[in-house]
Structure formats: C-alpha cells, structure tokens
C-alpha cells in the first residue's frame, strides 16, 4: 500500500487500485464511484477559543490557515467557499503547507489553525469533539471520490475483494475510522 497524495500513473507504476477525487482523465481505467464528498473548514476547540470563530470567509484573513500543496503541480488548494471569487479574493494566510491530508488533520487537531479537509476524513474527529466545523453555510465544494483500476479482461480476486470492501466502507452508516 502506498499512502501518498501524489498523482500516480496507475498502469505505468503497477498499482492494482487507487482512490482519486475529481474528474477521471484516463480512459484506460475502470472506475467505481465511492461517494460524493464536500470539504469543511475545521479547527480544534482550543484554536477557536484562542483565535476566535470565523463567521464569514473574510474573517479567514485573521486566522492561521493550514494549506494543502498539490504534489503534481505545486499549487495550493483553493478553499472553495460561497461568495468568494478565487480570482479576485485575497490569498488566505499561510501558517503551514503540507502535501498530505493526514498531516493537515493532525495539525488542525493540535490547534495549529484552520484546515480545509474532506468531510469523510474529519467525520471521526468532529464526532469525538476534537475538531469543530466552521463556515458550513459557505462550503459548497462537492466532488466525486473514485476507485480506479486498470481495465482488462480479468480482474484478480484480491482486487475485486478490495474494491468491494472499500465500496462498503462508504455506504451510509459505515465507520471510516475502522472501529
């Protein structure tokens, strides 16, 4: 297993299955939609007690923002919020940049700032109270989450079992934390 946020070439690098969000660009791959997810602006209760709760996207200018850098392009992920035009908006403050979702989740849990993270990643932390979601009424980003694998006449049993297992993890009521 390779836990990386980089864009891999599934066939050339010999991957059996990958999880990818957004648009599918490779017609040589088979695909199964796992879910449609949204992202949330989250922070620890300790951070919000110290820095205040943002009530409007403009308030983010006064906060420590934990960013994601796409490994394949080097660009920072934009926080897609209602009423904010990325072309004309001031860039968000950069308190930390990471190329890994789990790293940003960890920093947010430890009170380092606000992070823009997929809802399926933060759900366990929200449920246990380790993180709080803010600006929910402004979060509009929704995109598909896919399982992709090389097309071919035969699908190995281990691959089919893995695909079925992951698809089951994203059914309503499934516990993504594994507990």
Tab-separated table of N, CA and C in Angstrom:
chain	number	residue	atom	x	y	z
A	1	UNK	N	0.847	-1.178	0.000
A	1	UNK	CA	0.000	0.000	0.000
A	1	UNK	C	0.890	1.237	0.000
A	2	UNK	N	0.479	2.227	-0.751
A	2	UNK	CA	1.210	3.480	-0.850
A	2	UNK	C	0.249	4.587	-0.435
A	3	UNK	N	0.485	5.204	0.710
A	3	UNK	CA	-0.364	6.294	1.199
A	3	UNK	C	0.270	7.607	0.789
A	4	UNK	N	-0.076	8.043	-0.412
A	4	UNK	CA	0.503	9.249	-0.964
A	4	UNK	C	-0.599	10.072	-1.604
A	5	UNK	N	-0.473	11.390	-1.538
A	5	UNK	CA	-1.429	12.254	-2.196
A	5	UNK	C	-0.978	12.640	-3.605
A	6	UNK	N	0.136	12.085	-4.060
A	6	UNK	CA	0.605	12.458	-5.394
A	6	UNK	C	-0.221	11.760	-6.468
A	7	UNK	N	-0.265	12.351	-7.644
A	7	UNK	CA	-0.979	11.779	-8.773
A	7	UNK	C	-0.108	10.680	-9.369
A	8	UNK	N	-0.579	9.446	-9.313
A	8	UNK	CA	0.198	8.329	-9.828
A	8	UNK	C	-0.328	7.909	-11.188
A	9	UNK	N	0.539	7.296	-11.973
A	9	UNK	CA	0.127	6.662	-13.219
A	9	UNK	C	-0.187	5.215	-12.856
A	10	UNK	N	-1.458	4.920	-12.774
A	10	UNK	CA	-1.916	3.624	-12.260
A	10	UNK	C	-1.281	2.472	-13.016
A	11	UNK	N	-1.296	2.521	-14.323
A	11	UNK	CA	-0.798	1.407	-15.140
A	11	UNK	C	0.727	1.369	-15.144
A	12	UNK	N	1.371	2.487	-15.469
A	12	UNK	CA	2.837	2.511	-15.582
A	12	UNK	C	3.525	2.180	-14.261
A	13	UNK	N	2.910	2.574	-13.129
A	13	UNK	CA	3.531	2.322	-11.833
A	13	UNK	C	3.058	1.023	-11.194
A	14	UNK	N	2.183	0.289	-11.884
A	14	UNK	CA	1.791	-1.040	-11.431
A	14	UNK	C	0.840	-1.091	-10.249
A	15	UNK	N	0.007	-0.067	-10.092
A	15	UNK	CA	-0.963	-0.078	-8.997
A	15	UNK	C	-2.153	-0.964	-9.365
A	16	UNK	N	-2.657	-1.699	-8.376
A	16	UNK	CA	-3.861	-2.514	-8.583
A	16	UNK	C	-5.111	-1.648	-8.528
A	17	UNK	N	-5.175	-0.758	-7.530
A	17	UNK	CA	-6.336	0.105	-7.309
A	17	UNK	C	-5.840	1.411	-6.701
A	18	UNK	N	-6.458	2.521	-7.094
A	18	UNK	CA	-6.172	3.805	-6.456
A	18	UNK	C	-7.490	4.472	-6.096
A	19	UNK	N	-7.432	5.351	-5.103
A	19	UNK	CA	-8.559	6.196	-4.737
A	19	UNK	C	-8.205	7.590	-5.217
A	20	UNK	N	-9.120	8.202	-5.969
A	20	UNK	CA	-8.846	9.518	-6.536
A	20	UNK	C	-10.120	10.357	-6.506
A	21	UNK	N	-9.961	11.637	-6.263
A	21	UNK	CA	-11.109	12.539	-6.283
A	21	UNK	C	-11.085	13.367	-7.552
A	22	UNK	N	-12.244	13.933	-7.874
A	22	UNK	CA	-12.351	14.820	-9.021
A	22	UNK	C	-12.672	14.098	-10.307
A	23	UNK	N	-12.369	14.753	-11.400
A	23	UNK	CA	-12.678	14.218	-12.725
A	23	UNK	C	-11.712	13.088	-13.084
A	24	UNK	N	-12.236	12.103	-13.779
A	24	UNK	CA	-11.414	10.985	-14.257
A	24	UNK	C	-10.894	11.354	-15.636
A	25	UNK	N	-9.584	11.235	-15.818
A	25	UNK	CA	-8.984	11.669	-17.084
A	25	UNK	C	-8.372	10.530	-17.891
A	26	UNK	N	-8.368	9.315	-17.374
A	26	UNK	CA	-7.686	8.210	-18.039
A	26	UNK	C	-8.702	7.166	-18.484
A	27	UNK	N	-8.883	7.036	-19.803
A	27	UNK	CA	-9.873	6.097	-20.328
A	27	UNK	C	-9.391	4.647	-20.272
A	28	UNK	N	-8.151	4.410	-19.861
A	28	UNK	CA	-7.646	3.043	-19.733
A	28	UNK	C	-7.982	2.433	-18.371
A	29	UNK	N	-8.744	3.179	-17.564
A	29	UNK	CA	-9.053	2.725	-16.214
A	29	UNK	C	-10.534	2.437	-16.061
A	30	UNK	N	-10.826	1.441	-15.252
A	30	UNK	CA	-12.184	1.165	-14.828
A	30	UNK	C	-12.429	2.030	-13.589
A	31	UNK	N	-13.692	2.375	-13.355
A	31	UNK	CA	-13.987	3.281	-12.244
A	31	UNK	C	-15.245	2.864	-11.503
A	32	UNK	N	-15.225	3.095	-10.200
A	32	UNK	CA	-16.401	2.911	-9.353
A	32	UNK	C	-16.483	4.120	-8.436
A	33	UNK	N	-17.629	4.808	-8.474
A	33	UNK	CA	-17.807	5.964	-7.608
A	33	UNK	C	-18.085	5.475	-6.190
A	34	UNK	N	-17.246	5.931	-5.248
A	34	UNK	CA	-17.430	5.571	-3.849
A	34	UNK	C	-18.441	6.488	-3.176
A	35	UNK	N	-18.320	7.763	-3.440
A	35	UNK	CA	-19.146	8.749	-2.744
A	35	UNK	C	-18.993	10.098	-3.416
A	36	UNK	N	-19.820	11.021	-3.020
A	36	UNK	CA	-19.637	12.426	-3.340
A	36	UNK	C	-19.391	13.092	-1.995
A	37	UNK	N	-18.331	13.856	-1.919
A	37	UNK	CA	-17.971	14.462	-0.647
A	37	UNK	C	-17.864	15.970	-0.775
A	38	UNK	N	-17.937	16.598	0.366
A	38	UNK	CA	-17.711	18.037	0.470
A	38	UNK	C	-16.541	18.253	1.402
A	39	UNK	N	-15.948	19.405	1.312
A	39	UNK	CA	-14.875	19.744	2.235
A	39	UNK	C	-15.401	20.719	3.271
A	40	UNK	N	-14.732	20.747	4.414
A	40	UNK	CA	-15.139	21.589	5.530
A	40	UNK	C	-13.942	22.379	6.042
A	41	UNK	N	-14.222	23.562	6.577
A	41	UNK	CA	-13.217	24.323	7.306
A	41	UNK	C	-13.341	23.872	8.757
A	42	UNK	N	-12.251	23.342	9.301
A	42	UNK	CA	-12.279	22.792	10.663
A	42	UNK	C	-11.106	23.324	11.480
A	43	UNK	N	-11.300	23.293	12.797
A	43	UNK	CA	-10.245	23.673	13.740
A	43	UNK	C	-10.550	23.004	15.072
A	44	UNK	N	-9.550	22.947	15.917
A	44	UNK	CA	-9.760	22.397	17.260
A	44	UNK	C	-10.503	23.416	18.112
A	45	UNK	N	-11.240	22.948	19.117
A	45	UNK	CA	-11.880	23.895	20.034
A	45	UNK	C	-10.865	24.830	20.708
A	46	UNK	N	-9.670	24.325	21.007
A	46	UNK	CA	-8.647	25.162	21.642
A	46	UNK	C	-8.212	26.295	20.712
A	47	UNK	N	-8.023	26.001	19.420
A	47	UNK	CA	-7.642	27.039	18.474
A	47	UNK	C	-8.741	28.101	18.390
A	48	UNK	N	-10.002	27.664	18.283
A	48	UNK	CA	-11.110	28.613	18.152
A	48	UNK	C	-11.265	29.459	19.416
A	49	UNK	N	-11.014	28.872	20.582
A	49	UNK	CA	-11.086	29.641	21.836
A	49	UNK	C	-9.996	30.715	21.868
A	50	UNK	N	-8.835	30.389	21.313
A	50	UNK	CA	-7.693	31.306	21.307
A	50	UNK	C	-7.811	32.371	20.210
A	51	UNK	N	-8.250	31.975	19.007
A	51	UNK	CA	-8.215	32.870	17.844
A	51	UNK	C	-9.579	33.426	17.453
A	52	UNK	N	-10.644	32.864	17.998
A	52	UNK	CA	-11.988	33.307	17.634
A	52	UNK	C	-12.565	32.455	16.514
A	53	UNK	N	-13.873	32.502	16.399
A	53	UNK	CA	-14.588	31.705	15.387
A	53	UNK	C	-14.845	32.578	14.163
A	54	UNK	N	-14.381	32.166	12.996
A	54	UNK	CA	-14.692	32.935	11.788
A	54	UNK	C	-16.181	32.783	11.451
A	55	UNK	N	-16.836	33.893	11.193
A	55	UNK	CA	-18.265	33.874	10.879
A	55	UNK	C	-18.533	34.113	9.394
A	56	UNK	N	-17.521	34.617	8.697
A	56	UNK	CA	-17.637	34.921	7.270
A	56	UNK	C	-16.287	34.587	6.631
A	57	UNK	N	-16.274	34.198	5.356
A	57	UNK	CA	-14.987	33.892	4.712
A	57	UNK	C	-13.951	35.005	4.822
A	58	UNK	N	-14.386	36.260	4.860
A	58	UNK	CA	-13.428	37.368	5.017
A	58	UNK	C	-12.651	37.266	6.333
A	59	UNK	N	-13.265	36.647	7.347
A	59	UNK	CA	-12.612	36.501	8.653
A	59	UNK	C	-11.384	35.601	8.587
A	60	UNK	N	-11.277	34.790	7.541
A	60	UNK	CA	-10.125	33.881	7.413
A	60	UNK	C	-8.811	34.651	7.301
A	61	UNK	N	-8.877	35.900	6.884
A	61	UNK	CA	-7.674	36.719	6.751
A	61	UNK	C	-6.970	36.933	8.091
A	62	UNK	N	-7.690	36.736	9.180
A	62	UNK	CA	-7.122	36.934	10.519
A	62	UNK	C	-6.818	35.608	11.225
A	63	UNK	N	-6.726	34.534	10.447
A	63	UNK	CA	-6.521	33.214	11.045
A	63	UNK	C	-5.303	32.508	10.446
A	64	UNK	N	-4.805	31.560	11.217
A	64	UNK	CA	-3.742	30.675	10.738
A	64	UNK	C	-4.402	29.611	9.863
A	65	UNK	N	-4.057	29.577	8.597
A	65	UNK	CA	-4.661	28.627	7.662
A	65	UNK	C	-3.635	27.551	7.291
A	66	UNK	N	-4.079	26.310	7.383
A	66	UNK	CA	-3.237	25.149	7.095
A	66	UNK	C	-3.565	24.687	5.683
A	67	UNK	N	-2.611	24.788	4.794
A	67	UNK	CA	-2.867	24.568	3.372
A	67	UNK	C	-2.340	23.235	2.862
A	68	UNK	N	-2.923	22.844	1.733
A	68	UNK	CA	-2.505	21.649	1.003
A	68	UNK	C	-1.853	22.085	-0.305
A	69	UNK	N	-0.668	21.537	-0.577
A	69	UNK	CA	0.019	21.805	-1.850
A	69	UNK	C	-0.071	20.541	-2.695
A	70	UNK	N	-0.599	20.682	-3.908
A	70	UNK	CA	-0.685	19.537	-4.818
A	70	UNK	C	0.725	19.122	-5.237
A	71	UNK	N	1.109	17.883	-4.969
A	71	UNK	CA	2.469	17.447	-5.313
A	71	UNK	C	2.759	17.507	-6.817
A	72	UNK	N	1.750	17.263	-7.649
A	72	UNK	CA	1.986	17.221	-9.096
A	72	UNK	C	2.089	18.602	-9.733
A	73	UNK	N	1.499	19.642	-9.105
A	73	UNK	CA	1.535	20.968	-9.720
A	73	UNK	C	2.254	22.017	-8.865
A	74	UNK	N	2.395	21.751	-7.577
A	74	UNK	CA	2.997	22.722	-6.680
A	74	UNK	C	2.061	23.833	-6.245
A	75	UNK	N	0.811	23.803	-6.718
A	75	UNK	CA	-0.156	24.848	-6.381
A	75	UNK	C	-0.849	24.533	-5.059
A	76	UNK	N	-1.243	25.600	-4.357
A	76	UNK	CA	-2.031	25.430	-3.147
A	76	UNK	C	-3.488	25.183	-3.524
A	77	UNK	N	-4.130	24.285	-2.778
A	77	UNK	CA	-5.548	24.025	-2.985
A	77	UNK	C	-6.347	25.256	-2.568
A	78	UNK	N	-7.320	25.641	-3.393
A	78	UNK	CA	-8.167	26.770	-3.022
A	78	UNK	C	-9.312	26.275	-2.143
A	79	UNK	N	-9.674	27.086	-1.190
A	79	UNK	CA	-10.799	26.788	-0.323
A	79	UNK	C	-12.034	27.338	-1.022
A	80	UNK	N	-12.828	26.487	-1.578
A	80	UNK	CA	-13.959	26.914	-2.391
A	80	UNK	C	-15.157	27.223	-1.500
A	81	UNK	N	-15.364	28.511	-1.259
A	81	UNK	CA	-16.418	28.967	-0.368
A	81	UNK	C	-17.386	29.874	-1.111
A	82	UNK	N	-18.672	29.749	-0.809
A	82	UNK	CA	-19.698	30.593	-1.416
A	82	UNK	C	-19.387	32.057	-1.188
A	83	UNK	N	-19.581	32.844	-2.212
A	83	UNK	CA	-19.382	34.274	-2.081
A	83	UNK	C	-17.933	34.713	-2.187
A	84	UNK	N	-17.032	33.781	-2.461
A	84	UNK	CA	-15.616	34.119	-2.589
A	84	UNK	C	-15.165	33.753	-3.999
A	85	UNK	N	-14.793	34.751	-4.766
A	85	UNK	CA	-14.270	34.528	-6.112
A	85	UNK	C	-12.755	34.353	-6.006
A	86	UNK	N	-12.251	33.131	-6.246
A	86	UNK	CA	-10.818	32.905	-6.087
A	86	UNK	C	-9.951	33.831	-6.934
A	87	UNK	N	-10.479	34.279	-8.060
A	87	UNK	CA	-9.696	35.142	-8.943
A	87	UNK	C	-9.480	36.528	-8.339
A	88	UNK	N	-10.439	37.011	-7.548
A	88	UNK	CA	-10.317	38.368	-7.017
A	88	UNK	C	-10.098	38.411	-5.502
A	89	UNK	N	-10.186	37.267	-4.841
A	89	UNK	CA	-10.036	37.244	-3.380
A	89	UNK	C	-8.571	37.371	-2.978
A	90	UNK	N	-8.361	37.950	-1.799
A	90	UNK	CA	-7.011	37.977	-1.239
A	90	UNK	C	-6.594	36.547	-0.907
A	91	UNK	N	-5.338	36.198	-1.155
A	91	UNK	CA	-4.897	34.857	-0.780
A	91	UNK	C	-5.029	34.667	0.733
A	92	UNK	N	-5.403	33.477	1.129
A	92	UNK	CA	-5.513	33.190	2.555
A	92	UNK	C	-4.130	33.182	3.194
A	93	UNK	N	-4.055	33.561	4.460
A	93	UNK	CA	-2.770	33.472	5.165
A	93	UNK	C	-2.263	32.034	5.162
A	94	UNK	N	-0.972	31.892	5.123
A	94	UNK	CA	-0.364	30.558	5.097
A	94	UNK	C	0.425	30.353	6.382
A	95	UNK	N	-0.129	29.555	7.278
A	95	UNK	CA	0.567	29.236	8.523
A	95	UNK	C	1.386	27.959	8.366
A	96	UNK	N	0.933	27.080	7.471
A	96	UNK	CA	1.617	25.803	7.256
A	96	UNK	C	1.158	25.260	5.912
A	97	UNK	N	2.065	24.582	5.215
A	97	UNK	CA	1.741	23.936	3.948
A	97	UNK	C	2.165	22.484	4.059
A	98	UNK	N	1.287	21.606	3.612
A	98	UNK	CA	1.541	20.170	3.701
A	98	UNK	C	1.050	19.523	2.410
A	99	UNK	N	1.660	18.427	2.004
A	99	UNK	CA	1.191	17.726	0.811
A	99	UNK	C	0.494	16.420	1.194
A	100	UNK	N	-0.062	16.410	2.418
A	100	UNK	CA	-0.668	15.190	2.918
A	100	UNK	C	-1.899	15.537	3.749
A	101	UNK	N	-2.990	14.864	3.487
A	101	UNK	CA	-4.241	15.111	4.191
A	101	UNK	C	-4.124	14.792	5.676
A	102	UNK	N	-3.515	13.676	5.996
A	102	UNK	CA	-3.402	13.274	7.403
A	102	UNK	C	-2.536	14.245	8.197
A	103	UNK	N	-1.534	14.815	7.570
A	103	UNK	CA	-0.700	15.803	8.241
A	103	UNK	C	-1.498	17.036	8.623
A	104	UNK	N	-2.311	17.540	7.694
A	104	UNK	CA	-3.141	18.703	7.996
A	104	UNK	C	-4.169	18.377	9.070
A	105	UNK	N	-4.734	17.190	9.012
A	105	UNK	CA	-5.686	16.767	10.037
A	105	UNK	C	-5.019	16.774	11.414
A	106	UNK	N	-3.819	16.249	11.481
A	106	UNK	CA	-3.086	16.196	12.741
A	106	UNK	C	-2.775	17.598	13.265
A	107	UNK	N	-2.309	18.489	12.402
A	107	UNK	CA	-2.007	19.860	12.822
A	107	UNK	C	-3.271	20.582	13.289
A	108	UNK	N	-4.387	20.379	12.590
A	108	UNK	CA	-5.641	21.011	12.996
A	108	UNK	C	-6.081	20.490	14.367
A	109	UNK	N	-5.991	19.185	14.574
A	109	UNK	CA	-6.372	18.599	15.871
A	109	UNK	C	-5.522	19.165	17.010
A	110	UNK	N	-4.279	19.503	16.712
A	110	UNK	CA	-3.364	20.009	17.745
A	110	UNK	C	-3.426	21.527	17.926
A	111	UNK	N	-4.386	22.167	17.238
A	111	UNK	CA	-4.609	23.592	17.466
A	111	UNK	C	-3.756	24.532	16.656
A	112	UNK	N	-3.162	24.065	15.558
A	112	UNK	CA	-2.273	24.911	14.761
A	112	UNK	C	-3.020	25.894	13.863
A	113	UNK	N	-4.308	25.666	13.620
A	113	UNK	CA	-5.048	26.592	12.766
A	113	UNK	C	-6.253	25.942	12.131
A	114	UNK	N	-6.774	26.629	11.124
A	114	UNK	CA	-7.930	26.160	10.357
A	114	UNK	C	-7.448	25.353	9.159
A	115	UNK	N	-8.165	24.279	8.846
A	115	UNK	CA	-7.819	23.449	7.689
A	115	UNK	C	-9.068	23.195	6.854
A	116	UNK	N	-8.859	23.069	5.548
A	116	UNK	CA	-9.921	22.738	4.581
A	116	UNK	C	-9.714	21.271	4.252
A	117	UNK	N	-10.622	20.402	4.751
A	117	UNK	CA	-10.434	18.959	4.620
A	117	UNK	C	-11.728	18.269	4.190
A	118	UNK	N	-11.607	17.129	3.501
A	118	UNK	CA	-12.800	16.374	3.094
A	118	UNK	C	-13.606	15.904	4.311
A	119	UNK	N	-14.925	15.947	4.169
A	119	UNK	CA	-15.791	15.576	5.286
A	119	UNK	C	-15.588	14.135	5.739
A	120	UNK	N	-15.289	13.221	4.815
A	120	UNK	CA	-15.104	11.824	5.230
A	120	UNK	C	-13.813	11.632	6.030
A	121	UNK	N	-12.862	12.552	5.905
A	121	UNK	CA	-11.620	12.490	6.683
A	121	UNK	C	-11.836	13.046	8.094
A	122	UNK	N	-12.611	14.125	8.203
A	122	UNK	CA	-12.767	14.785	9.504
A	122	UNK	C	-13.937	14.261	10.331
A	123	UNK	N	-14.809	13.448	9.753
A	123	UNK	CA	-16.009	12.995	10.466
A	123	UNK	C	-15.692	12.400	11.835
A	124	UNK	N	-14.737	11.462	11.970
A	124	UNK	CA	-14.467	10.913	13.311
A	124	UNK	C	-14.014	11.980	14.314
A	125	UNK	N	-13.173	12.912	13.890
A	125	UNK	CA	-12.697	13.967	14.788
A	125	UNK	C	-13.826	14.921	15.172
A	126	UNK	N	-14.742	15.176	14.250
A	126	UNK	CA	-15.903	16.012	14.566
A	126	UNK	C	-16.810	15.292	15.562
A	127	UNK	N	-17.033	13.991	15.333
A	127	UNK	CA	-17.910	13.216	16.208
A	127	UNK	C	-17.377	13.134	17.635
A	128	UNK	N	-16.061	13.071	17.785
A	128	UNK	CA	-15.489	12.978	19.135
A	128	UNK	C	-15.222	14.344	19.759
A	129	UNK	N	-15.456	15.422	19.016
A	129	UNK	CA	-15.271	16.767	19.546
A	129	UNK	C	-13.847	17.289	19.455
A	130	UNK	N	-12.949	16.558	18.786
A	130	UNK	CA	-11.567	17.012	18.637
A	130	UNK	C	-11.458	18.152	17.627
A	131	UNK	N	-12.410	18.225	16.696
A	131	UNK	CA	-12.479	19.308	15.723
A	131	UNK	C	-13.891	19.864	15.689
A	132	UNK	N	-13.983	21.124	15.267
A	132	UNK	CA	-15.256	21.806	15.093
A	132	UNK	C	-15.285	22.333	13.663
A	133	UNK	N	-16.419	22.176	13.013
A	133	UNK	CA	-16.595	22.696	11.658
A	133	UNK	C	-17.123	24.123	11.731
A	134	UNK	N	-16.542	25.021	10.932
A	134	UNK	CA	-16.981	26.419	10.877
A	134	UNK	C	-17.275	26.798	9.425
A	135	UNK	N	-18.015	27.845	9.255
A	135	UNK	CA	-18.354	28.372	7.922
A	135	UNK	C	-19.090	27.349	7.054
A	136	UNK	N	-19.829	26.443	7.679
A	136	UNK	CA	-20.525	25.396	6.917
A	136	UNK	C	-21.457	25.955	5.852
A	137	UNK	N	-22.099	27.095	6.148
A	137	UNK	CA	-23.046	27.657	5.191
A	137	UNK	C	-22.341	28.203	3.944
A	138	UNK	N	-21.015	28.321	3.980
A	138	UNK	CA	-20.249	28.830	2.840
A	138	UNK	C	-19.527	27.723	2.059
A	139	UNK	N	-19.473	26.527	2.617
A	139	UNK	CA	-18.751	25.427	1.964
A	139	UNK	C	-19.637	24.794	0.900
A	140	UNK	N	-19.211	24.855	-0.347
A	140	UNK	CA	-20.047	24.363	-1.443
A	140	UNK	C	-19.363	23.289	-2.278
A	141	UNK	N	-18.125	23.046	-2.024
A	141	UNK	CA	-17.387	22.111	-2.867
A	141	UNK	C	-17.917	20.689	-2.683
A	142	UNK	N	-18.337	20.104	-3.753
A	142	UNK	CA	-18.747	18.709	-3.747
A	142	UNK	C	-18.120	18.046	-4.969
A	143	UNK	N	-17.452	16.946	-4.742
A	143	UNK	CA	-16.856	16.248	-5.869
A	143	UNK	C	-16.860	14.747	-5.616
A	144	UNK	N	-16.778	13.973	-6.689
A	144	UNK	CA	-16.820	12.525	-6.519
A	144	UNK	C	-15.484	11.967	-6.031
A	145	UNK	N	-15.593	10.858	-5.336
A	145	UNK	CA	-14.438	10.090	-4.893
A	145	UNK	C	-14.531	8.748	-5.606
A	146	UNK	N	-13.456	8.381	-6.318
A	146	UNK	CA	-13.468	7.201	-7.186
A	146	UNK	C	-12.462	6.148	-6.751
A	147	UNK	N	-12.798	4.911	-7.053
A	147	UNK	CA	-11.820	3.824	-7.076
A	147	UNK	C	-11.505	3.602	-8.546
A	148	UNK	N	-10.224	3.530	-8.882
A	148	UNK	CA	-9.800	3.311	-10.267
A	148	UNK	C	-8.853	2.132	-10.321
A	149	UNK	N	-8.950	1.347	-11.393
A	149	UNK	CA	-8.040	0.222	-11.593
A	149	UNK	C	-7.884	-0.020	-13.088
A	150	UNK	N	-6.786	-0.666	-13.489
A	150	UNK	CA	-6.560	-0.899	-14.919
A	150	UNK	C	-7.653	-1.776	-15.514
A	151	UNK	N	-8.129	-1.391	-16.706
A	151	UNK	CA	-9.126	-2.227	-17.377
A	151	UNK	C	-8.432	-3.429	-17.988
A	152	UNK	N	-9.158	-4.468	-18.153
A	152	UNK	CA	-8.619	-5.691	-18.744
A	152	UNK	C	-9.655	-6.791	-18.677
A	153	UNK	N	-9.373	-7.899	-19.342
A	153	UNK	CA	-10.369	-8.972	-19.397
A	153	UNK	C	-10.558	-9.702	-18.062
A	154	UNK	N	-9.544	-9.662	-17.191
A	154	UNK	CA	-9.635	-10.392	-15.929
A	154	UNK	C	-9.304	-9.478	-14.761
A	155	UNK	N	-10.119	-9.544	-13.739
A	155	UNK	CA	-9.880	-8.790	-12.525
A	155	UNK	C	-9.486	-9.786	-11.440
A	156	UNK	N	-8.263	-9.684	-10.922
A	156	UNK	CA	-7.850	-10.631	-9.878
A	156	UNK	C	-8.819	-10.601	-8.692
A	157	UNK	N	-9.042	-11.743	-8.081
A	157	UNK	CA	-9.954	-11.856	-6.951
A	157	UNK	C	-9.570	-10.907	-5.820
A	158	UNK	N	-8.254	-10.790	-5.536
A	158	UNK	CA	-7.830	-9.890	-4.453
A	158	UNK	C	-8.241	-8.451	-4.749
A	159	UNK	N	-8.217	-8.061	-6.006
A	159	UNK	CA	-8.608	-6.710	-6.387
A	159	UNK	C	-10.113	-6.531	-6.235
A	160	UNK	N	-10.887	-7.517	-6.676
A	160	UNK	CA	-12.355	-7.458	-6.548
A	160	UNK	C	-12.755	-7.366	-5.073
A	161	UNK	N	-12.127	-8.167	-4.222
A	161	UNK	CA	-12.437	-8.155	-2.789
A	161	UNK	C	-12.111	-6.790	-2.189
A	162	UNK	N	-10.964	-6.222	-2.559
A	162	UNK	CA	-10.570	-4.916	-2.044
A	162	UNK	C	-11.543	-3.829	-2.496
A	163	UNK	N	-11.932	-3.844	-3.764
A	163	UNK	CA	-12.887	-2.871	-4.305
A	163	UNK	C	-14.210	-2.974	-3.561
A	164	UNK	N	-14.700	-4.193	-3.384
A	164	UNK	CA	-15.969	-4.392	-2.676
A	164	UNK	C	-15.873	-3.930	-1.223
A	165	UNK	N	-14.736	-4.203	-0.579
A	165	UNK	CA	-14.544	-3.784	0.809
A	165	UNK	C	-14.585	-2.253	0.925
A	166	UNK	N	-13.809	-1.564	0.081
A	166	UNK	CA	-13.791	-0.094	0.147
A	166	UNK	C	-15.149	0.503	-0.192
A	167	UNK	N	-15.825	-0.062	-1.170
A	167	UNK	CA	-17.158	0.439	-1.515
A	167	UNK	C	-18.095	0.305	-0.308
A	168	UNK	N	-17.977	-0.781	0.440
A	168	UNK	CA	-18.794	-0.972	1.638
A	168	UNK	C	-18.479	0.035	2.728
A	169	UNK	N	-17.228	0.473	2.801
A	169	UNK	CA	-16.826	1.464	3.813
A	169	UNK	C	-17.501	2.808	3.599
A	170	UNK	N	-17.924	3.080	2.378
A	170	UNK	CA	-18.518	4.380	2.068
A	170	UNK	C	-20.042	4.327	1.995
A	171	UNK	N	-20.624	3.208	2.396
A	171	UNK	CA	-22.086	3.125	2.450
A	171	UNK	C	-22.572	3.911	3.665
A	172	UNK	N	-23.814	4.424	3.612
A	172	UNK	CA	-24.348	5.155	4.754
A	172	UNK	C	-24.253	4.315	6.035
A	173	UNK	N	-23.788	4.942	7.095
A	173	UNK	CA	-23.673	4.268	8.376
A	173	UNK	C	-22.348	3.561	8.592
A	174	UNK	N	-21.498	3.485	7.556
A	174	UNK	CA	-20.207	2.818	7.703
A	174	UNK	C	-19.287	3.691	8.544
A	175	UNK	N	-18.422	3.063	9.298
A	175	UNK	CA	-17.457	3.766	10.155
A	175	UNK	C	-16.116	3.800	9.441
A	176	UNK	N	-15.739	4.957	8.894
A	176	UNK	CA	-14.489	5.072	8.150
A	176	UNK	C	-13.267	5.039	9.055
A	177	UNK	N	-13.459	5.213	10.337
A	177	UNK	CA	-12.328	5.171	11.257
A	177	UNK	C	-11.893	3.732	11.529
A	178	UNK	N	-12.688	2.783	11.078
A	178	UNK	CA	-12.318	1.380	11.220
A	178	UNK	C	-12.676	0.784	12.560
A	179	UNK	N	-13.395	1.499	13.415
A	179	UNK	CA	-13.688	0.999	14.743
A	179	UNK	C	-15.039	0.461	14.930
